[in-house]
CSV table of C-alpha atoms in Angstrom, one decimal:
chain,number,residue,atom,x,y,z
A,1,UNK,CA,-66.8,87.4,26.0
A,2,UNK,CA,-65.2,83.9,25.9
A,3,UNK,CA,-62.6,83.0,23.6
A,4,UNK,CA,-60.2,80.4,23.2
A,5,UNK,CA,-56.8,80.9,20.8
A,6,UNK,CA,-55.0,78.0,19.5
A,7,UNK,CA,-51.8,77.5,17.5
A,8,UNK,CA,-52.1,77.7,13.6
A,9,UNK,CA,-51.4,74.8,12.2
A,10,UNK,CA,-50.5,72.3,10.2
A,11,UNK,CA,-48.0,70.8,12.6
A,12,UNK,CA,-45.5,67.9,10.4
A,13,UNK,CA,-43.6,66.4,13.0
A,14,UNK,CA,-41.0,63.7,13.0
A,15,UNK,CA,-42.0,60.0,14.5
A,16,UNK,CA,-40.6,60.7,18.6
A,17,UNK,CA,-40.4,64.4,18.3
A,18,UNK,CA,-41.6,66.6,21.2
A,19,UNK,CA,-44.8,68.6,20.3
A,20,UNK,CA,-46.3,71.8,21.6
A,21,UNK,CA,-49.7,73.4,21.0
A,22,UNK,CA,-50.4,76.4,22.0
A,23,UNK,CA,-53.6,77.3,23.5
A,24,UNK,CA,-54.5,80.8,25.5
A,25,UNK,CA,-58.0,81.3,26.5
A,26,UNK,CA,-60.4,84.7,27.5
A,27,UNK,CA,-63.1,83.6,30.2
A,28,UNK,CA,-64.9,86.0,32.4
A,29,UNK,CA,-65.7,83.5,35.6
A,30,UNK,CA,-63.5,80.1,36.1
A,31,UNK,CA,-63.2,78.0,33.5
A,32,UNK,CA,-62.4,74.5,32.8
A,33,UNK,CA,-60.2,73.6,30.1
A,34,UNK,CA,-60.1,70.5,27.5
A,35,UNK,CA,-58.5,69.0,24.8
A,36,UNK,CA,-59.9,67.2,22.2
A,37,UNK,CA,-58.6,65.3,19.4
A,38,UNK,CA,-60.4,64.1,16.5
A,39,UNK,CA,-59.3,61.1,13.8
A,40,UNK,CA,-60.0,61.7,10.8
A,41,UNK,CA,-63.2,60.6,9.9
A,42,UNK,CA,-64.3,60.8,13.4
A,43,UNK,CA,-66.2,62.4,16.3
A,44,UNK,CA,-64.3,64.4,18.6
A,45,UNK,CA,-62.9,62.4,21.4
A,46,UNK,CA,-61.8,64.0,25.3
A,47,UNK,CA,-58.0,63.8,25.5
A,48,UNK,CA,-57.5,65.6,29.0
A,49,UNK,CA,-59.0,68.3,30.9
A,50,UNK,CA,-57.9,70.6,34.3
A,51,UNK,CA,-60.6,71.9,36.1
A,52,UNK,CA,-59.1,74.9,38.2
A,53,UNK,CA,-55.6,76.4,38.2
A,54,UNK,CA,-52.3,75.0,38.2
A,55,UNK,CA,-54.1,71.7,37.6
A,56,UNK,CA,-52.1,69.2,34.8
A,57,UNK,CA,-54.5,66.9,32.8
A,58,UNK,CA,-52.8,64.2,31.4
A,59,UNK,CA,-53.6,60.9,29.1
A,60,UNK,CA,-51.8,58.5,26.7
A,61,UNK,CA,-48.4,60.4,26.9
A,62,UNK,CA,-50.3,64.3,26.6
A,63,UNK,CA,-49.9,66.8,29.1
A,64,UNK,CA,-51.4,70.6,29.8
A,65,UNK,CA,-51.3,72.5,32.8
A,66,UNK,CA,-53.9,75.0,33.6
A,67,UNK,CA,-51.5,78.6,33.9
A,68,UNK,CA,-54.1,81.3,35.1
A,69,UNK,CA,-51.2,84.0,35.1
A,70,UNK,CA,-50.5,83.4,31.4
A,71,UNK,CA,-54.2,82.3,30.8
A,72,UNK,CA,-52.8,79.4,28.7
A,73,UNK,CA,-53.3,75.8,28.1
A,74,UNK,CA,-50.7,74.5,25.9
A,75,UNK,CA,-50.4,70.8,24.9
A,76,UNK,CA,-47.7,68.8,24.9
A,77,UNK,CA,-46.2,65.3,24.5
A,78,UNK,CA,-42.4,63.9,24.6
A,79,UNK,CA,-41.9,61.7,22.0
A,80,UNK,CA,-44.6,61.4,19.2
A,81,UNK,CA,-45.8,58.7,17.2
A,82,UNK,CA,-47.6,58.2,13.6
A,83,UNK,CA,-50.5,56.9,15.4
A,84,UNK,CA,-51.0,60.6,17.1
A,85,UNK,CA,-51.4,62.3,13.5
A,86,UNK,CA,-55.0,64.1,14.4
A,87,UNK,CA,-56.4,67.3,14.3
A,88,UNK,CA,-56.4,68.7,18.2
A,89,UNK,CA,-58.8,71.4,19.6
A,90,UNK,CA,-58.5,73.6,22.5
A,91,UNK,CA,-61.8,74.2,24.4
A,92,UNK,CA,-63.1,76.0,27.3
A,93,UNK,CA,-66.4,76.0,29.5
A,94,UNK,CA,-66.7,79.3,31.9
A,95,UNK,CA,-68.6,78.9,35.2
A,96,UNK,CA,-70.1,82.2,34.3
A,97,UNK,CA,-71.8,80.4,30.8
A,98,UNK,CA,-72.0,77.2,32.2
A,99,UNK,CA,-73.8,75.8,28.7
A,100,UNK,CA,-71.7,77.2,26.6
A,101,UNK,CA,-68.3,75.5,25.4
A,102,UNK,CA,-66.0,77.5,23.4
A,103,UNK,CA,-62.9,76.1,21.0
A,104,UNK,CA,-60.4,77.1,19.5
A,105,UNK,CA,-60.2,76.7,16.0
A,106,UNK,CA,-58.1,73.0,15.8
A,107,UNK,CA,-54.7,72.6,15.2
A,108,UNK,CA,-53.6,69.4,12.4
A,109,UNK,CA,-50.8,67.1,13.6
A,110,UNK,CA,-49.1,65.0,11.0
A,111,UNK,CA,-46.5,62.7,12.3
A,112,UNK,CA,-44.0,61.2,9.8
A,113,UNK,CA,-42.1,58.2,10.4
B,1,UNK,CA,-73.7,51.8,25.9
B,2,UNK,CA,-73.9,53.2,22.3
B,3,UNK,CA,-73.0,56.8,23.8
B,4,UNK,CA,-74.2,59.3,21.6
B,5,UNK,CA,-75.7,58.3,18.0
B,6,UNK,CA,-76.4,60.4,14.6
B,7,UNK,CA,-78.2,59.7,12.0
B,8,UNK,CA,-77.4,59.8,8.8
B,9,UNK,CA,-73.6,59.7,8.3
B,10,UNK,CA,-74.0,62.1,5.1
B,11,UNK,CA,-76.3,63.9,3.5
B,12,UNK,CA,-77.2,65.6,0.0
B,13,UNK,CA,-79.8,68.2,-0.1
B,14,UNK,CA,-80.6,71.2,-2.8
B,15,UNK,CA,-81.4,74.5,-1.5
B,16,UNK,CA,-84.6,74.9,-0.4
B,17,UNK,CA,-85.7,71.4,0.6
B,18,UNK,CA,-85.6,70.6,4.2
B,19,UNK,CA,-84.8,67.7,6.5
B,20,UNK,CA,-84.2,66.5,10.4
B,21,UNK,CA,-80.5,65.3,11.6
B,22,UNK,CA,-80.9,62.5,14.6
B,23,UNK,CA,-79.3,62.8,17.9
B,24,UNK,CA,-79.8,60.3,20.6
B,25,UNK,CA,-77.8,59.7,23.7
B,26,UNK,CA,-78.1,56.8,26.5
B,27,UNK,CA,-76.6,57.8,29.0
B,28,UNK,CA,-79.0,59.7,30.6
B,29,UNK,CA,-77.1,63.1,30.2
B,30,UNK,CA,-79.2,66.3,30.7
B,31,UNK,CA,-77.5,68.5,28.4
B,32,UNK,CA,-76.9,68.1,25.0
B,33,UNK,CA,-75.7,70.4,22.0
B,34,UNK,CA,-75.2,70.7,18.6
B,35,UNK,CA,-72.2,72.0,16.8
B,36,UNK,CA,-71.2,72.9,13.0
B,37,UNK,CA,-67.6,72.2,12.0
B,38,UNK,CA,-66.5,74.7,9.3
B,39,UNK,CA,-62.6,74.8,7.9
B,40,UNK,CA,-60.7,77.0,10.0
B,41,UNK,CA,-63.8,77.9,12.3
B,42,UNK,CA,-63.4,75.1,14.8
B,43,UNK,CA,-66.6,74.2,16.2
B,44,UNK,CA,-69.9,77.0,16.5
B,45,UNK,CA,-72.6,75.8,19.0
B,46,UNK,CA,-75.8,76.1,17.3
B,47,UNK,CA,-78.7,75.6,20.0
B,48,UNK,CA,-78.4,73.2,22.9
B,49,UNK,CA,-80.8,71.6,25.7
B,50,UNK,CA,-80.6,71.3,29.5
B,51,UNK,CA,-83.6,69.2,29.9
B,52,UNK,CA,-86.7,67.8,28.0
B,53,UNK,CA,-88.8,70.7,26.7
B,54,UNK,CA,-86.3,73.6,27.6
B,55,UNK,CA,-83.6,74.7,24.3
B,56,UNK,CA,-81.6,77.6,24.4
B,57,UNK,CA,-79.5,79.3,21.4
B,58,UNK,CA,-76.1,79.4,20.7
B,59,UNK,CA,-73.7,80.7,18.8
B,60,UNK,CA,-74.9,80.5,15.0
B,61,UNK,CA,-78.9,79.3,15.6
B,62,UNK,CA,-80.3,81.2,12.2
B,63,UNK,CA,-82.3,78.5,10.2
B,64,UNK,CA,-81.9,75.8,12.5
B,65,UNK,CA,-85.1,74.8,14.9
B,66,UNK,CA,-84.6,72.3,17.9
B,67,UNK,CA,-86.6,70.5,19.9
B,68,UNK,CA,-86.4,68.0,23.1
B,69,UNK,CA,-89.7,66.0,23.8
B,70,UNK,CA,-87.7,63.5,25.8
B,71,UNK,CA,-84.1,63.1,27.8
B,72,UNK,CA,-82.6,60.8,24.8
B,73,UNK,CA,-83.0,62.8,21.9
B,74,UNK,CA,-82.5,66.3,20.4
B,75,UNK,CA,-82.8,66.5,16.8
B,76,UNK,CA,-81.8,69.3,14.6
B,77,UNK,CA,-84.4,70.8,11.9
B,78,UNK,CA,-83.2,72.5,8.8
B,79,UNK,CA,-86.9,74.6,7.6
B,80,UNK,CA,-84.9,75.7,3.8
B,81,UNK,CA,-81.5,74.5,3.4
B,82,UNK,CA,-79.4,76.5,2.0
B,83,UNK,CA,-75.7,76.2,1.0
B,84,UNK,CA,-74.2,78.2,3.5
B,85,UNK,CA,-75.5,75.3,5.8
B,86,UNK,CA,-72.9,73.2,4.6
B,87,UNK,CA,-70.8,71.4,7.0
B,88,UNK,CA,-70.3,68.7,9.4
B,89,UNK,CA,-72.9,68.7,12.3
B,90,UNK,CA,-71.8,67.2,15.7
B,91,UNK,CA,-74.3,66.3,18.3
B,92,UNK,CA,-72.5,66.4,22.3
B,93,UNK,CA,-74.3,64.9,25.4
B,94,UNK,CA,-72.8,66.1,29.1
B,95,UNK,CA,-74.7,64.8,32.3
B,96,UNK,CA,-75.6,67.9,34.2
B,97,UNK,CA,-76.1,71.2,32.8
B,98,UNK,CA,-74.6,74.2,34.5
B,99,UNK,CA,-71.8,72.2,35.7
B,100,UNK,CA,-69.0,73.6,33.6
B,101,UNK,CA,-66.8,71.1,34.6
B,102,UNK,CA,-67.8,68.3,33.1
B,103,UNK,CA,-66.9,66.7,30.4
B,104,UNK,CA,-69.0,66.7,26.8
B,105,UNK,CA,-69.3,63.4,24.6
B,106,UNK,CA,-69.4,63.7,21.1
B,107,UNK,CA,-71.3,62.0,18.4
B,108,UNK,CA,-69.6,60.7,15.1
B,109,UNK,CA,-71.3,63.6,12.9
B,110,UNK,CA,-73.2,63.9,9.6
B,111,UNK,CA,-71.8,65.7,7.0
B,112,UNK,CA,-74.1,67.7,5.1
B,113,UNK,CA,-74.1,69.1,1.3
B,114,UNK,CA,-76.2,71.2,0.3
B,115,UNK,CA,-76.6,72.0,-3.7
């Protein structure tokens, strides 16, 4: 079935450091690929998605290109800042299962000035 | 637009007693979803809805009921709470169901105890 990996966390990061979360996903059609990131306190909120392969979603400084060879996902931003401290979840929705969304299981980003 | 509303924000039940969480969207999305959040689970779809009168189960439905008379809302029935059910509960609104590529909108949540 569908699955989505992510990178353990807790992530504490310096303010302007460059951050990576992983992500690798298990589909069995085509799917599309999102991050979320969610303030504490707070619904989850879209951060970027790709919708086919080799596609890069990108917003407020994130990054992720869709990799279909390494089925992978993986976040990342240049230079962080406090303001970024959320927790950040990998998700998936497969053509094949086209109401079902599947994430990973959220990765927490502290960022320390 | 509000987006996508839940009522309440948090909730204290003891085991056995049962109650409704509130979902509304206005945006006129056909699909919507709810979600538990549990510590290192990330998020378990628990029944969602591609129209009014038509729900479908997800990942974790046991002793949850659904329902969806009209487009706006989808509200979430616990019969017997019980403490295993608690956790944050996240509505999601998308426009079209069985369009995989779209995107899902998220409610704020209602974080559930359960004695």
């Amino acid at each position: 079935g569908d699955s989505v990996t992510q990178m353990e966390g807790p992530v504490t990061l310096s303010e302007e450091a460059f951050l990576t979360i992983n992500c690798t996903y298990t589909a069995t059609g085509y799917p599309s690929l999102f991050w979320y990131v969610q303030y504490p306190g707070e619904g989850l909120q879209l951060l970027l998605k790709a919708t086919k392969a080799d596609d890069k979603g990108s917003n407020k400084g994130f990054e992720a290109t869709y990799r279909k060879e390494t089925t992978s996902f993986h976040l990342e931003k240049g230079s962080v800042q406090v303001s970024d401290s959320a927790v950040y979840f990998c998700a998936l929705s497969d053509s094949n299962t086209g109401n079902q969304f599947y994430f990973g299981t959220g990765t927490s980003l502290t960022v320390i000035p | 637009n509000a987006g996508v509303t839940q009522t309440p924000k948090f909730q204290v039940l003891k085991t056995g007693q049962s109650m409704t969480l509130q979902c509304a969207q206005d945006m006129n999305h056909e699909y919507m979803s709810w979600y538990r959040q549990d510590p290192g689970m990330g998020l378990r779809l628990i029944h969602y809805s591609v129209g009014a009168g038509i729900t479908d189960q997800g990942e974790v439905p046991n002793g949850y009921n659904v329902s969806r008379s009209t487009t706006e809302d989808f509200p979430l029935r616990l019969l017997s709470a019980a403490p295993s059910q608690t956790s944050v509960y996240f509505c999601a609104s998308r426009p079209r169901a069985w369009v995989s590529t779209d995107t899902q909108y998220f409610g704020p949540g209602t974080r559930l105890t359960v004695l």
